[in-house]
Amino acid sequence: PSIQRDTSDGNKAPYYSIMSNLTATLRILRDDLKMKFMFGLNAIFGLSVAFINSYVNGEFVDIVLNEENDEFVGYLGALSAAVSAILSLLFGILDNKIGKGYILILGTFSYVGVILPFLVYPNAEDWGLFSLVMVYVFQGIGRATYEGTLRATFAEFFFQDKEVAFANKNLQVGVSFAIGYVLPFLLRCNQPSSFCVSFSDGSLHDMLTFELLILFVAILAILGYWRASVLYEKEKLELLYRNK
């Protein structure tokens, strides 16, 4: 006779696996101070990407270049991706020579370079193609540090549980991106001005608050990384002492 296997709980296995991974992800965020302090580096990436996608790609580029199609948006996005790909290789070589921290700080300042021109020159009429190109170059630099150096830093800081750490990293970026994507639609204003921007559908949005938020998060990212690195070095010394 054939052996009958009990598969009544088979459909529950994926559910339990997902819940287990989610629980582990939230636990490391709760219990490990380093993870909390690393949030800023993930948040600055998520918010910057949301700013580029929702505002710059969606509204600003068409005004600056007087284009009604998305052709130039595609070119600029490809430029950013190319810069990121090239610099990811370069940063991979440099991080062992100058340290990952300096590269991560460079990436954070690159995100500041994305936002700062919009604070200094908020009117699209003051912009040209070169200005837009520089914004996407800065975005590419920041993206390179996120996709390469930051991932390597997470693997180093959380070497005892890399998979959960990477899941937490992705969660933090996802939450930040979602917040950044909906924020312009929540930050409304009534009177058109340099920072109260009229979108293509006629709605008015307070972009100043969004831009200042990203600058504030950039400061938190640098301070948070410094604190996380101090904690990591302390943990290394304690581990070395215990293993003697």
PDB file of C-alpha atoms in Angstrom:
ATOM      1  CA  PRO A   1       0.000   0.000   0.000  1.00  0.00           C
ATOM      2  CA  SER A   2       1.121   3.539  -0.705  1.00  0.00           C
ATOM      3  CA  ILE A   3       2.193   5.772   2.147  1.00  0.00           C
ATOM      4  CA  GLN A   4      -0.210   8.655   2.802  1.00  0.00           C
ATOM      5  CA  ARG A   5       1.439  11.909   3.901  1.00  0.00           C
ATOM      6  CA  ASP A   6      -0.328  14.484   5.981  1.00  0.00           C
ATOM      7  CA  THR A   7      -0.242  17.706   3.957  1.00  0.00           C
ATOM      8  CA  SER A   8      -2.934  19.485   5.885  1.00  0.00           C
ATOM      9  CA  ASP A   9      -0.435  22.091   7.121  1.00  0.00           C
ATOM     10  CA  GLY A  10       1.417  22.399   3.828  1.00  0.00           C
ATOM     11  CA  ASN A  11      -0.248  25.639   2.872  1.00  0.00           C
ATOM     12  CA  LYS A  12       0.610  27.128   6.227  1.00  0.00           C
ATOM     13  CA  ALA A  13       4.372  26.739   5.814  1.00  0.00           C
ATOM     14  CA  PRO A  14       4.877  29.807   3.584  1.00  0.00           C
ATOM     15  CA  TYR A  15       2.751  31.872   5.962  1.00  0.00           C
ATOM     16  CA  TYR A  16       4.784  30.808   8.984  1.00  0.00           C
ATOM     17  CA  SER A  17       8.012  31.450   7.078  1.00  0.00           C
ATOM     18  CA  ILE A  18       6.948  34.981   6.167  1.00  0.00           C
ATOM     19  CA  MET A  19       5.827  35.745   9.704  1.00  0.00           C
ATOM     20  CA  SER A  20       9.050  34.323  11.116  1.00  0.00           C
ATOM     21  CA  ASN A  21      11.161  36.497   8.811  1.00  0.00           C
ATOM     22  CA  LEU A  22       9.094  39.574   9.603  1.00  0.00           C
ATOM     23  CA  THR A  23       9.378  38.930  13.328  1.00  0.00           C
ATOM     24  CA  ALA A  24      13.153  38.525  13.077  1.00  0.00           C
ATOM     25  CA  THR A  25      13.408  41.706  11.017  1.00  0.00           C
ATOM     26  CA  LEU A  26      11.458  43.748  13.543  1.00  0.00           C
ATOM     27  CA  ARG A  27      13.323  42.159  16.447  1.00  0.00           C
ATOM     28  CA  ILE A  28      16.745  43.262  15.219  1.00  0.00           C
ATOM     29  CA  LEU A  29      15.391  46.764  14.653  1.00  0.00           C
ATOM     30  CA  ARG A  30      14.106  46.793  18.215  1.00  0.00           C
ATOM     31  CA  ASP A  31      17.056  45.175  19.954  1.00  0.00           C
ATOM     32  CA  ASP A  32      20.128  46.308  18.007  1.00  0.00           C
ATOM     33  CA  LEU A  33      20.982  49.991  18.427  1.00  0.00           C
ATOM     34  CA  LYS A  34      23.189  49.922  15.351  1.00  0.00           C
ATOM     35  CA  MET A  35      20.187  49.142  13.176  1.00  0.00           C
ATOM     36  CA  LYS A  36      18.309  52.155  14.507  1.00  0.00           C
ATOM     37  CA  PHE A  37      21.269  54.437  13.833  1.00  0.00           C
ATOM     38  CA  MET A  38      21.659  53.096  10.284  1.00  0.00           C
ATOM     39  CA  PHE A  39      18.094  54.089   9.443  1.00  0.00           C
ATOM     40  CA  GLY A  40      19.167  57.534   8.218  1.00  0.00           C
ATOM     41  CA  LEU A  41      21.383  56.156   5.450  1.00  0.00           C
ATOM     42  CA  ASN A  42      18.507  54.068   4.140  1.00  0.00           C
ATOM     43  CA  ALA A  43      15.980  56.864   4.565  1.00  0.00           C
ATOM     44  CA  ILE A  44      18.037  59.408   2.623  1.00  0.00           C
ATOM     45  CA  PHE A  45      18.153  57.016  -0.331  1.00  0.00           C
ATOM     46  CA  GLY A  46      14.441  56.230  -0.228  1.00  0.00           C
ATOM     47  CA  LEU A  47      13.399  59.870   0.125  1.00  0.00           C
ATOM     48  CA  SER A  48      15.768  61.026  -2.603  1.00  0.00           C
ATOM     49  CA  VAL A  49      14.511  58.411  -5.062  1.00  0.00           C
ATOM     50  CA  ALA A  50      10.927  59.398  -4.269  1.00  0.00           C
ATOM     51  CA  PHE A  51      11.775  63.079  -4.801  1.00  0.00           C
ATOM     52  CA  ILE A  52      13.355  62.351  -8.171  1.00  0.00           C
ATOM     53  CA  ASN A  53      10.546  60.077  -9.351  1.00  0.00           C
ATOM     54  CA  SER A  54       7.535  62.023  -8.123  1.00  0.00           C
ATOM     55  CA  TYR A  55       8.679  65.603  -8.636  1.00  0.00           C
ATOM     56  CA  VAL A  56      11.744  65.898 -10.853  1.00  0.00           C
ATOM     57  CA  ASN A  57      10.824  63.200 -13.375  1.00  0.00           C
ATOM     58  CA  GLY A  58       7.100  63.801 -13.121  1.00  0.00           C
ATOM     59  CA  GLU A  59       6.966  67.586 -13.236  1.00  0.00           C
ATOM     60  CA  PHE A  60      10.250  69.493 -13.278  1.00  0.00           C
ATOM     61  CA  VAL A  61      12.069  68.072 -16.301  1.00  0.00           C
ATOM     62  CA  ASP A  62       9.194  68.789 -18.690  1.00  0.00           C
ATOM     63  CA  ILE A  63       9.062  72.423 -17.555  1.00  0.00           C
ATOM     64  CA  VAL A  64      12.814  73.005 -17.836  1.00  0.00           C
ATOM     65  CA  LEU A  65      13.189  71.391 -21.252  1.00  0.00           C
ATOM     66  CA  ASN A  66       9.760  72.364 -22.582  1.00  0.00           C
ATOM     67  CA  GLU A  67       9.082  68.743 -23.434  1.00  0.00           C
ATOM     68  CA  GLU A  68       5.729  66.992 -23.252  1.00  0.00           C
ATOM     69  CA  ASN A  69       7.106  63.459 -23.621  1.00  0.00           C
ATOM     70  CA  ASP A  70       9.292  61.415 -21.303  1.00  0.00           C
ATOM     71  CA  GLU A  71      12.186  60.948 -23.714  1.00  0.00           C
ATOM     72  CA  PHE A  72      14.654  63.114 -21.795  1.00  0.00           C
ATOM     73  CA  VAL A  73      13.538  61.642 -18.485  1.00  0.00           C
ATOM     74  CA  GLY A  74      14.634  58.258 -19.805  1.00  0.00           C
ATOM     75  CA  TYR A  75      18.004  59.626 -20.927  1.00  0.00           C
ATOM     76  CA  LEU A  76      18.620  61.292 -17.573  1.00  0.00           C
ATOM     77  CA  GLY A  77      17.640  58.138 -15.719  1.00  0.00           C
ATOM     78  CA  ALA A  78      20.046  56.123 -17.875  1.00  0.00           C
ATOM     79  CA  LEU A  79      22.795  58.630 -17.091  1.00  0.00           C
ATOM     80  CA  SER A  80      22.194  58.221 -13.370  1.00  0.00           C
ATOM     81  CA  ALA A  81      22.298  54.420 -13.688  1.00  0.00           C
ATOM     82  CA  ALA A  82      25.540  54.576 -15.694  1.00  0.00           C
ATOM     83  CA  VAL A  83      27.213  56.825 -13.115  1.00  0.00           C
ATOM     84  CA  SER A  84      26.083  54.437 -10.388  1.00  0.00           C
ATOM     85  CA  ALA A  85      27.424  51.362 -12.191  1.00  0.00           C
ATOM     86  CA  ILE A  86      30.837  52.911 -12.862  1.00  0.00           C
ATOM     87  CA  LEU A  87      31.300  54.343  -9.390  1.00  0.00           C
ATOM     88  CA  SER A  88      30.142  51.136  -7.702  1.00  0.00           C
ATOM     89  CA  LEU A  89      33.241  49.467  -9.148  1.00  0.00           C
ATOM     90  CA  LEU A  90      35.469  52.368  -8.105  1.00  0.00           C
ATOM     91  CA  PHE A  91      34.068  52.501  -4.576  1.00  0.00           C
ATOM     92  CA  GLY A  92      34.555  48.747  -4.263  1.00  0.00           C
ATOM     93  CA  ILE A  93      38.275  49.329  -4.788  1.00  0.00           C
ATOM     94  CA  LEU A  94      38.509  52.407  -2.589  1.00  0.00           C
ATOM     95  CA  ASP A  95      36.594  51.174   0.446  1.00  0.00           C
ATOM     96  CA  ASN A  96      39.506  48.965   1.531  1.00  0.00           C
ATOM     97  CA  LYS A  97      41.927  51.869   1.131  1.00  0.00           C
ATOM     98  CA  ILE A  98      40.091  54.850   2.607  1.00  0.00           C
ATOM     99  CA  GLY A  99      37.319  53.115   4.544  1.00  0.00           C
ATOM    100  CA  LYS A 100      33.627  52.640   3.885  1.00  0.00           C
ATOM    101  CA  GLY A 101      32.658  55.519   6.165  1.00  0.00           C
ATOM    102  CA  TYR A 102      34.138  58.201   3.924  1.00  0.00           C
ATOM    103  CA  ILE A 103      32.363  56.751   0.906  1.00  0.00           C
ATOM    104  CA  LEU A 104      29.023  56.655   2.737  1.00  0.00           C
ATOM    105  CA  ILE A 105      29.469  60.272   3.816  1.00  0.00           C
ATOM    106  CA  LEU A 106      30.290  61.182   0.203  1.00  0.00           C
ATOM    107  CA  GLY A 107      27.078  59.477  -0.853  1.00  0.00           C
ATOM    108  CA  THR A 108      25.090  61.418   1.720  1.00  0.00           C
ATOM    109  CA  PHE A 109      26.552  64.702   0.491  1.00  0.00           C
ATOM    110  CA  SER A 110      25.631  63.610  -3.031  1.00  0.00           C
ATOM    111  CA  TYR A 111      21.995  63.393  -1.961  1.00  0.00           C
ATOM    112  CA  VAL A 112      22.379  66.897  -0.548  1.00  0.00           C
ATOM    113  CA  GLY A 113      23.683  67.855  -3.994  1.00  0.00           C
ATOM    114  CA  VAL A 114      20.438  66.543  -5.465  1.00  0.00           C
ATOM    115  CA  ILE A 115      18.254  68.692  -3.209  1.00  0.00           C
ATOM    116  CA  LEU A 116      20.298  71.854  -2.702  1.00  0.00           C
ATOM    117  CA  PRO A 117      19.865  73.269  -6.239  1.00  0.00           C
ATOM    118  CA  PHE A 118      16.089  73.175  -5.798  1.00  0.00           C
ATOM    119  CA  LEU A 119      16.431  75.240  -2.619  1.00  0.00           C
ATOM    120  CA  VAL A 120      18.763  77.784  -4.211  1.00  0.00           C
ATOM    121  CA  TYR A 121      16.957  77.944  -7.574  1.00  0.00           C
ATOM    122  CA  PRO A 122      13.375  76.804  -6.962  1.00  0.00           C
ATOM    123  CA  ASN A 123      12.047  78.276 -10.225  1.00  0.00           C
ATOM    124  CA  ALA A 124      12.311  75.968 -13.215  1.00  0.00           C
ATOM    125  CA  GLU A 125      12.896  78.979 -15.469  1.00  0.00           C
ATOM    126  CA  ASP A 126      16.350  79.402 -13.887  1.00  0.00           C
ATOM    127  CA  TRP A 127      17.401  75.896 -14.873  1.00  0.00           C
ATOM    128  CA  GLY A 128      18.945  74.390 -17.980  1.00  0.00           C
ATOM    129  CA  LEU A 129      20.025  71.003 -19.263  1.00  0.00           C
ATOM    130  CA  PHE A 130      23.394  71.150 -17.497  1.00  0.00           C
ATOM    131  CA  SER A 131      21.728  71.755 -14.132  1.00  0.00           C
ATOM    132  CA  LEU A 132      19.475  68.756 -14.622  1.00  0.00           C
ATOM    133  CA  VAL A 133      22.396  66.580 -15.687  1.00  0.00           C
ATOM    134  CA  MET A 134      24.278  67.448 -12.489  1.00  0.00           C
ATOM    135  CA  VAL A 135      21.273  66.503 -10.353  1.00  0.00           C
ATOM    136  CA  TYR A 136      21.143  63.056 -11.956  1.00  0.00           C
ATOM    137  CA  VAL A 137      24.919  62.658 -11.652  1.00  0.00           C
ATOM    138  CA  PHE A 138      24.673  63.350  -7.915  1.00  0.00           C
ATOM    139  CA  GLN A 139      21.820  60.870  -7.689  1.00  0.00           C
ATOM    140  CA  GLY A 140      23.980  58.280  -9.429  1.00  0.00           C
ATOM    141  CA  ILE A 141      26.829  58.855  -6.970  1.00  0.00           C
ATOM    142  CA  GLY A 142      24.497  58.405  -4.027  1.00  0.00           C
ATOM    143  CA  ARG A 143      22.948  55.316  -5.575  1.00  0.00           C
ATOM    144  CA  ALA A 144      26.401  53.761  -6.034  1.00  0.00           C
ATOM    145  CA  THR A 145      27.187  54.144  -2.342  1.00  0.00           C
ATOM    146  CA  TYR A 146      23.817  52.649  -1.417  1.00  0.00           C
ATOM    147  CA  GLU A 147      23.961  49.625  -3.708  1.00  0.00           C
ATOM    148  CA  GLY A 148      27.589  48.776  -3.000  1.00  0.00           C
ATOM    149  CA  THR A 149      29.218  50.329   0.039  1.00  0.00           C
ATOM    150  CA  LEU A 150      26.157  50.469   2.283  1.00  0.00           C
ATOM    151  CA  ARG A 151      25.332  46.836   1.589  1.00  0.00           C
ATOM    152  CA  ALA A 152      28.909  45.847   2.435  1.00  0.00           C
ATOM    153  CA  THR A 153      28.700  47.901   5.624  1.00  0.00           C
ATOM    154  CA  PHE A 154      25.531  46.092   6.684  1.00  0.00           C
ATOM    155  CA  ALA A 155      27.254  42.757   6.066  1.00  0.00           C
ATOM    156  CA  GLU A 156      30.122  43.911   8.275  1.00  0.00           C
ATOM    157  CA  PHE A 157      28.113  45.507  11.084  1.00  0.00           C
ATOM    158  CA  PHE A 158      25.581  42.665  11.302  1.00  0.00           C
ATOM    159  CA  PHE A 159      27.811  39.723  10.380  1.00  0.00           C
ATOM    160  CA  GLN A 160      26.028  37.392  12.794  1.00  0.00           C
ATOM    161  CA  ASP A 161      22.678  37.766  11.019  1.00  0.00           C
ATOM    162  CA  LYS A 162      23.242  39.156   7.548  1.00  0.00           C
ATOM    163  CA  GLU A 163      19.986  37.984   5.966  1.00  0.00           C
ATOM    164  CA  VAL A 164      17.841  39.616   8.635  1.00  0.00           C
ATOM    165  CA  ALA A 165      19.967  42.767   8.432  1.00  0.00           C
ATOM    166  CA  PHE A 166      19.496  42.994   4.662  1.00  0.00           C
ATOM    167  CA  ALA A 167      15.760  42.453   5.082  1.00  0.00           C
ATOM    168  CA  ASN A 168      15.713  45.314   7.578  1.00  0.00           C
ATOM    169  CA  LYS A 169      17.682  47.485   5.191  1.00  0.00           C
ATOM    170  CA  ASN A 170      15.150  46.856   2.429  1.00  0.00           C
ATOM    171  CA  LEU A 171      12.269  47.482   4.820  1.00  0.00           C
ATOM    172  CA  GLN A 172      13.695  50.835   5.874  1.00  0.00           C
ATOM    173  CA  VAL A 173      14.208  51.922   2.276  1.00  0.00           C
ATOM    174  CA  GLY A 174      10.719  50.783   1.300  1.00  0.00           C
ATOM    175  CA  VAL A 175       9.075  52.688   4.137  1.00  0.00           C
ATOM    176  CA  SER A 176      11.118  55.812   3.348  1.00  0.00           C
ATOM    177  CA  PHE A 177      10.273  55.613  -0.342  1.00  0.00           C
ATOM    178  CA  ALA A 178       6.568  55.210   0.392  1.00  0.00           C
ATOM    179  CA  ILE A 179       6.619  58.218   2.721  1.00  0.00           C
ATOM    180  CA  GLY A 180       8.533  60.277   0.184  1.00  0.00           C
ATOM    181  CA  TYR A 181       6.175  59.321  -2.621  1.00  0.00           C
ATOM    182  CA  VAL A 182       2.981  60.359  -0.833  1.00  0.00           C
ATOM    183  CA  LEU A 183       4.469  63.353   0.990  1.00  0.00           C
ATOM    184  CA  PRO A 184       4.127  65.870  -1.873  1.00  0.00           C
ATOM    185  CA  PHE A 185       0.440  65.003  -2.131  1.00  0.00           C
ATOM    186  CA  LEU A 186      -0.035  65.555   1.605  1.00  0.00           C
ATOM    187  CA  LEU A 187       1.936  68.810   1.721  1.00  0.00           C
ATOM    188  CA  ARG A 188      -0.508  71.147   0.039  1.00  0.00           C
ATOM    189  CA  CYS A 189      -0.425  74.942  -0.138  1.00  0.00           C
ATOM    190  CA  ASN A 190      -2.856  77.619  -1.283  1.00  0.00           C
ATOM    191  CA  GLN A 191      -0.858  80.411  -2.896  1.00  0.00           C
ATOM    192  CA  PRO A 192       1.490  79.730  -5.840  1.00  0.00           C
ATOM    193  CA  SER A 193       5.091  80.751  -5.128  1.00  0.00           C
ATOM    194  CA  SER A 194       8.635  79.567  -5.744  1.00  0.00           C
ATOM    195  CA  PHE A 195       8.179  76.697  -3.301  1.00  0.00           C
ATOM    196  CA  CYS A 196       4.417  76.270  -3.616  1.00  0.00           C
ATOM    197  CA  VAL A 197       4.615  74.423  -6.904  1.00  0.00           C
ATOM    198  CA  SER A 198       1.779  73.883  -9.331  1.00  0.00           C
ATOM    199  CA  PHE A 199       1.767  70.322 -10.679  1.00  0.00           C
ATOM    200  CA  SER A 200       0.511  69.431 -14.149  1.00  0.00           C
ATOM    201  CA  ASP A 201      -2.940  68.636 -12.769  1.00  0.00           C
ATOM    202  CA  GLY A 202      -3.226  72.144 -11.309  1.00  0.00           C
ATOM    203  CA  SER A 203      -2.769  71.129  -7.660  1.00  0.00           C
ATOM    204  CA  LEU A 204      -0.397  73.125  -5.433  1.00  0.00           C
ATOM    205  CA  HIS A 205       2.289  71.368  -3.388  1.00  0.00           C
ATOM    206  CA  ASP A 206       4.676  72.554  -0.682  1.00  0.00           C
ATOM    207  CA  MET A 207       8.036  71.294  -1.933  1.00  0.00           C
ATOM    208  CA  LEU A 208      10.095  73.356   0.530  1.00  0.00           C
ATOM    209  CA  THR A 209       9.101  71.163   3.472  1.00  0.00           C
ATOM    210  CA  PHE A 210       9.944  68.029   1.503  1.00  0.00           C
ATOM    211  CA  GLU A 211      13.362  69.369   0.515  1.00  0.00           C
ATOM    212  CA  LEU A 212      14.208  70.529   4.035  1.00  0.00           C
ATOM    213  CA  LEU A 213      13.174  67.125   5.371  1.00  0.00           C
ATOM    214  CA  ILE A 214      15.693  65.434   3.096  1.00  0.00           C
ATOM    215  CA  LEU A 215      18.445  67.800   4.268  1.00  0.00           C
ATOM    216  CA  PHE A 216      17.544  67.058   7.884  1.00  0.00           C
ATOM    217  CA  VAL A 217      17.643  63.311   7.230  1.00  0.00           C
ATOM    218  CA  ALA A 218      21.069  63.733   5.585  1.00  0.00           C
ATOM    219  CA  ILE A 219      22.410  65.193   8.838  1.00  0.00           C
ATOM    220  CA  LEU A 220      20.854  62.349  10.809  1.00  0.00           C
ATOM    221  CA  ALA A 221      22.365  59.838   8.372  1.00  0.00           C
ATOM    222  CA  ILE A 222      25.916  61.058   8.986  1.00  0.00           C
ATOM    223  CA  LEU A 223      25.494  61.266  12.759  1.00  0.00           C
ATOM    224  CA  GLY A 224      23.732  57.901  12.835  1.00  0.00           C
ATOM    225  CA  TYR A 225      26.478  56.186  10.874  1.00  0.00           C
ATOM    226  CA  TRP A 226      29.125  57.614  13.184  1.00  0.00           C
ATOM    227  CA  ARG A 227      27.281  56.314  16.234  1.00  0.00           C
ATOM    228  CA  ALA A 228      26.676  52.885  14.655  1.00  0.00           C
ATOM    229  CA  SER A 229      30.362  52.564  13.755  1.00  0.00           C
ATOM    230  CA  VAL A 230      31.352  53.365  17.354  1.00  0.00           C
ATOM    231  CA  LEU A 231      29.013  50.649  18.624  1.00  0.00           C
ATOM    232  CA  TYR A 232      30.375  48.178  16.078  1.00  0.00           C
ATOM    233  CA  GLU A 233      33.979  48.812  17.108  1.00  0.00           C
ATOM    234  CA  LYS A 234      32.982  48.355  20.737  1.00  0.00           C
ATOM    235  CA  GLU A 235      31.289  45.036  19.911  1.00  0.00           C
ATOM    236  CA  LYS A 236      34.398  43.866  18.051  1.00  0.00           C
ATOM    237  CA  LEU A 237      36.603  44.579  21.042  1.00  0.00           C
ATOM    238  CA  GLU A 238      34.219  42.782  23.385  1.00  0.00           C
ATOM    239  CA  LEU A 239      34.093  39.756  21.069  1.00  0.00           C
ATOM    240  CA  LEU A 240      37.882  39.711  20.795  1.00  0.00           C
ATOM    241  CA  TYR A 241      38.221  39.882  24.575  1.00  0.00           C
ATOM    242  CA  ARG A 242      35.771  36.997  25.097  1.00  0.00           C
ATOM    243  CA  ASN A 243      37.593  34.791  22.592  1.00  0.00           C
ATOM    244  CA  LYS A 244      40.973  35.195  24.263  1.00  0.00           C
TER     245      LYS A 244
END
